[in-house]
CSV table of C-alpha atoms in Angstrom, one decimal:
chain,number,residue,atom,x,y,z
Z,13,ASP,CA,95.3,82.9,92.2
Z,14,ALA,CA,95.3,86.3,93.8
Z,15,ASP,CA,97.8,86.9,96.6
Z,16,VAL,CA,95.2,88.8,98.7
Z,17,THR,CA,91.6,87.7,98.6
Z,18,GLN,CA,88.6,89.3,100.2
Z,19,THR,CA,85.1,87.8,100.8
Z,20,PRO,CA,82.5,88.8,100.1
Z,21,ARG,CA,83.1,91.1,97.2
Z,22,ASN,CA,79.7,92.8,97.6
Z,23,ARG,CA,77.3,92.9,100.5
Z,24,ILE,CA,74.1,94.7,101.2
Z,25,THR,CA,72.8,94.6,104.7
Z,26,LYS,CA,70.5,96.4,107.0
Z,27,THR,CA,71.1,98.8,109.9
Z,28,GLY,CA,71.9,96.9,113.1
Z,29,LYS,CA,73.1,93.7,111.5
Z,30,ARG,CA,76.4,92.2,112.4
Z,31,ILE,CA,78.7,91.8,109.4
Z,32,MET,CA,82.1,90.1,109.0
Z,33,LEU,CA,84.5,90.8,106.1
Z,34,GLU,CA,87.3,88.3,105.6
Z,35,CYS,CA,90.8,88.6,104.2
Z,36,SER,CA,93.3,85.9,103.3
Z,37,GLN,CA,96.8,86.2,101.9
Z,38,THR,CA,99.3,83.9,100.4
Z,39,LYS,CA,102.2,86.3,100.4
Z,40,GLY,CA,103.5,85.2,103.8
Z,41,HIS,CA,103.5,88.7,105.1
Z,42,ASP,CA,103.4,89.5,108.8
Z,43,ARG,CA,101.5,92.8,108.6
Z,44,MET,CA,97.9,93.1,107.6
Z,45,TYR,CA,95.6,96.2,107.4
Z,46,TRP,CA,92.0,97.1,107.0
Z,47,TYR,CA,91.1,100.4,105.2
Z,48,ARG,CA,87.9,102.0,104.1
Z,49,GLN,CA,87.7,104.2,101.0
Z,50,ASP,CA,85.1,106.9,100.6
Z,51,PRO,CA,84.9,109.4,97.7
Z,52,GLY,CA,87.0,112.5,98.4
Z,53,LEU,CA,88.4,111.1,101.6
Z,54,GLY,CA,90.8,108.5,100.2
Z,55,LEU,CA,91.9,105.5,102.2
Z,56,ARG,CA,91.5,105.6,105.9
Z,57,LEU,CA,93.1,103.0,108.2
Z,58,ILE,CA,90.7,101.1,110.5
Z,59,TYR,CA,92.9,98.5,112.2
Z,60,TYR,CA,96.3,97.0,111.6
Z,61,SER,CA,98.2,94.0,112.8
Z,62,PHE,CA,102.0,93.5,112.7
Z,63,ASP,CA,101.7,89.8,113.7
Z,64,VAL,CA,99.2,87.3,115.1
Z,65,LYS,CA,99.4,88.7,118.6
Z,66,ASP,CA,99.4,92.3,117.7
Z,67,ILE,CA,96.3,94.4,117.0
Z,68,ASN,CA,96.3,98.2,116.7
Z,69,LYS,CA,93.6,100.8,116.2
Z,70,GLY,CA,93.9,103.0,113.2
Z,71,GLU,CA,92.4,106.4,112.4
Z,72,ILE,CA,88.7,105.3,112.4
Z,73,SER,CA,88.3,102.2,114.6
Z,74,ASP,CA,85.0,103.1,116.3
Z,75,GLY,CA,82.2,100.8,115.4
Z,76,TYR,CA,84.7,98.1,114.1
Z,77,SER,CA,86.6,95.2,115.5
Z,78,VAL,CA,89.1,92.8,114.1
Z,79,SER,CA,90.5,89.3,114.6
Z,80,ARG,CA,93.8,87.9,113.4
Z,81,GLN,CA,93.1,84.2,113.3
Z,82,ALA,CA,96.4,83.3,111.7
Z,83,GLN,CA,99.3,84.9,109.9
Z,84,ALA,CA,97.3,84.6,106.7
Z,85,LYS,CA,93.8,85.6,107.9
Z,86,PHE,CA,92.5,89.0,109.2
Z,87,SER,CA,88.8,89.6,109.5
Z,88,LEU,CA,86.9,92.9,110.1
Z,89,SER,CA,83.6,92.9,111.9
Z,90,LEU,CA,80.9,95.6,112.1
Z,91,GLU,CA,79.0,94.7,115.3
Z,92,SER,CA,76.0,96.7,114.5
Z,93,ALA,CA,76.1,98.2,111.0
Z,94,ILE,CA,75.0,101.8,110.4
Z,95,PRO,CA,74.4,103.6,107.1
Z,96,ASN,CA,77.5,105.7,107.3
Z,97,GLN,CA,79.6,102.6,107.2
Z,98,THR,CA,78.6,102.2,103.6
Z,99,ALA,CA,82.0,102.2,101.8
Z,100,LEU,CA,84.6,100.2,99.9
Z,101,TYR,CA,86.7,98.2,102.3
Z,102,PHE,CA,90.2,97.0,101.4
Z,103,CYS,CA,92.5,94.6,103.1
Z,104,ALA,CA,96.2,95.0,102.6
Z,105,THR,CA,99.4,93.1,103.6
Z,106,GLY,CA,102.9,94.3,104.1
Z,107,GLY,CA,106.1,92.4,104.5
Z,108,THR,CA,108.8,92.9,107.1
Z,109,GLY,CA,112.5,93.0,106.1
Z,110,THR,CA,111.8,94.5,102.8
Z,111,GLY,CA,113.0,98.0,103.9
Z,112,THR,CA,109.8,99.6,102.6
Z,113,ASP,CA,106.2,99.6,103.6
Z,114,THR,CA,104.9,98.4,100.3
Z,115,GLN,CA,101.4,97.3,100.8
Z,116,TYR,CA,99.6,94.8,98.6
Z,117,PHE,CA,95.8,95.3,98.4
Z,118,GLY,CA,93.0,93.0,97.9
Z,119,PRO,CA,90.2,93.6,95.4
Z,120,GLY,CA,87.9,95.3,97.9
Z,121,THR,CA,84.5,94.6,99.4
Z,122,ARG,CA,81.7,97.0,98.5
Z,123,LEU,CA,79.4,97.2,101.6
Z,124,THR,CA,76.1,98.9,101.6
Z,125,VAL,CA,74.2,99.4,104.8
Z,126,LEU,CA,70.5,100.3,104.3
O,1,GLN,CA,94.1,120.8,107.6
O,2,LYS,CA,94.4,117.3,106.3
O,3,GLU,CA,97.8,115.6,106.8
O,4,VAL,CA,98.1,114.9,103.1
O,5,GLU,CA,96.3,116.9,100.4
O,6,GLN,CA,96.1,116.1,96.7
O,7,ASP,CA,94.8,117.9,93.6
O,8,PRO,CA,91.2,116.9,93.5
O,9,GLY,CA,90.8,116.4,89.8
O,10,PRO,CA,89.3,114.8,87.9
O,11,LEU,CA,91.9,115.4,85.3
O,12,SER,CA,91.3,114.7,81.6
O,13,VAL,CA,94.1,114.9,79.0
O,14,PRO,CA,94.7,113.8,75.4
O,15,GLU,CA,96.8,110.8,74.7
O,16,GLY,CA,100.5,111.6,74.5
O,17,ALA,CA,100.2,114.5,77.0
O,18,ILE,CA,102.5,115.0,79.9
O,19,VAL,CA,100.6,114.6,83.2
O,20,SER,CA,101.6,116.2,86.5
O,21,LEU,CA,100.0,114.9,89.7
O,22,ASN,CA,100.8,116.6,93.0
O,23,CYS,CA,100.5,116.2,96.7
O,24,THR,CA,101.4,118.4,99.7
O,25,TYR,CA,101.8,117.3,103.2
O,26,SER,CA,102.2,118.9,106.7
O,27,ASN,CA,104.3,116.3,108.6
O,28,SER,CA,108.0,117.1,108.1
O,29,ALA,CA,108.9,113.7,109.6
O,30,PHE,CA,107.7,111.9,106.5
O,31,GLN,CA,110.6,110.3,104.7
O,32,TYR,CA,109.1,107.5,102.5
O,33,PHE,CA,106.9,108.6,99.6
O,34,MET,CA,104.8,106.4,97.4
O,35,TRP,CA,102.4,106.6,94.5
O,36,TYR,CA,99.7,104.0,94.1
O,37,ARG,CA,97.6,103.5,91.0
O,38,GLN,CA,94.0,102.3,91.4
O,39,TYR,CA,92.0,101.1,88.4
O,40,SER,CA,88.2,101.1,88.6
O,41,ARG,CA,86.9,98.3,90.8
O,42,LYS,CA,90.4,97.2,91.8
O,43,GLY,CA,92.6,97.7,94.8
O,44,PRO,CA,95.5,100.2,94.7
O,45,GLU,CA,98.9,98.9,93.5
O,46,LEU,CA,102.3,100.4,94.2
O,47,LEU,CA,103.6,102.4,91.2
O,48,MET,CA,106.6,104.3,92.5
O,49,TYR,CA,108.5,104.5,95.8
O,50,THR,CA,111.0,107.2,96.8
O,51,TYR,CA,113.0,107.7,100.0
O,52,SER,CA,113.7,111.3,101.1
O,53,SER,CA,114.2,114.1,98.5
O,54,GLY,CA,115.1,113.7,94.9
O,55,ASN,CA,113.8,112.2,91.7
O,56,LYS,CA,113.2,108.6,90.6
O,57,GLU,CA,112.4,107.5,87.1
O,58,ASP,CA,110.8,104.3,85.9
O,59,GLY,CA,109.9,104.2,82.2
O,60,ARG,CA,107.4,106.9,81.5
O,61,PHE,CA,107.0,107.7,85.2
O,62,THR,CA,109.0,110.2,87.3
O,63,ALA,CA,108.5,110.8,91.0
O,64,GLN,CA,109.8,113.9,92.6
O,65,VAL,CA,110.1,114.8,96.3
O,66,ASP,CA,110.8,118.2,97.6
O,67,LYS,CA,110.9,117.9,101.4
O,68,SER,CA,111.8,121.5,101.9
O,69,SER,CA,108.5,122.5,100.4
O,70,LYS,CA,106.6,119.4,101.6
O,71,TYR,CA,105.6,118.7,98.0
O,72,ILE,CA,105.7,115.6,95.9
O,73,SER,CA,104.9,115.0,92.2
O,74,LEU,CA,104.3,112.2,89.8
O,75,PHE,CA,105.0,112.9,86.1
O,76,ILE,CA,103.7,110.7,83.4
O,77,ARG,CA,105.2,111.2,79.9
O,78,ASP,CA,103.5,110.2,76.7
O,79,SER,CA,100.3,109.3,78.6
O,80,GLN,CA,98.3,106.4,77.3
O,81,PRO,CA,94.6,105.5,77.7
O,82,SER,CA,95.8,102.6,79.9
O,83,ASP,CA,97.0,105.2,82.4
O,84,SER,CA,93.4,106.2,83.1
O,85,ALA,CA,93.0,105.5,86.8
O,86,THR,CA,93.0,107.1,90.2
O,87,TYR,CA,96.4,108.0,91.6
O,88,LEU,CA,97.0,108.0,95.3
O,89,CYS,CA,100.0,109.6,97.0
O,90,ALA,CA,101.1,108.0,100.2
O,91,MET,CA,103.8,108.6,102.8
O,92,THR,CA,105.2,107.4,106.1
O,93,GLU,CA,107.8,108.4,108.7
O,94,THR,CA,109.7,105.1,108.8
O,95,SER,CA,109.5,102.1,106.6
O,96,TYR,CA,107.4,100.3,109.2
O,97,ASP,CA,105.0,103.1,110.2
O,98,LYS,CA,101.4,103.5,109.2
O,99,VAL,CA,101.0,104.8,105.7
O,100,ILE,CA,99.0,108.0,105.2
O,101,PHE,CA,97.2,108.2,101.9
O,102,GLY,CA,96.1,111.2,100.0
O,103,PRO,CA,92.5,111.3,98.7
O,104,GLY,CA,93.5,110.5,95.1
O,105,THR,CA,93.3,112.2,91.8
O,106,SER,CA,91.2,110.7,89.0
O,107,LEU,CA,93.0,110.8,85.6
O,108,SER,CA,91.4,110.1,82.2
O,109,VAL,CA,93.6,109.9,79.1
O,110,ILE,CA,91.5,110.4,76.0
O,111,PRO,CA,92.5,108.6,72.8
């Protein structure tokens, strides 16, 4: 089984709809991240969480919200989706105490907003 | 100016070639440098990790960091078709800071 899973893997929705992307991990890591990837722009950080009670905005948090339901679960919501939120979304985890910020990525969710 | 810039590619080389992938950055506080490899329709995976300046070798891969020039490189020797992927450089100030990624370079190794 994959260490970091994302659901759904693909989603097509319409402008104005509320969407939730979910991420679960079995690595036991404290840190979790949400990124979006766009061609030519690379990975951009949306939100990150260093533990269950910690939520931080990243580079591009406007239009997004997150919830850290448990150490293993971190969900991303688009309250009112718009077409320029069409992108590939990745969840990642990182462990403390390793001395590095190695991040382990999920397989991604391809979101299309019409 | 973007904080991390990377050769845009795409790069296409014949099998067996030496590949050089490069990134430049503007933040002199970056100390931890990473290369991630991303296959099509997959999430990125860590390939190489280097702290501060110097070289690190792992099999056919060598990572170089030149902090004085704010320049990092990944060399792939004897490239294989299985190396075809997008390569993302990444860096951070401390081991627990946010990681800043470059936009990625797409590499195709032709048999």
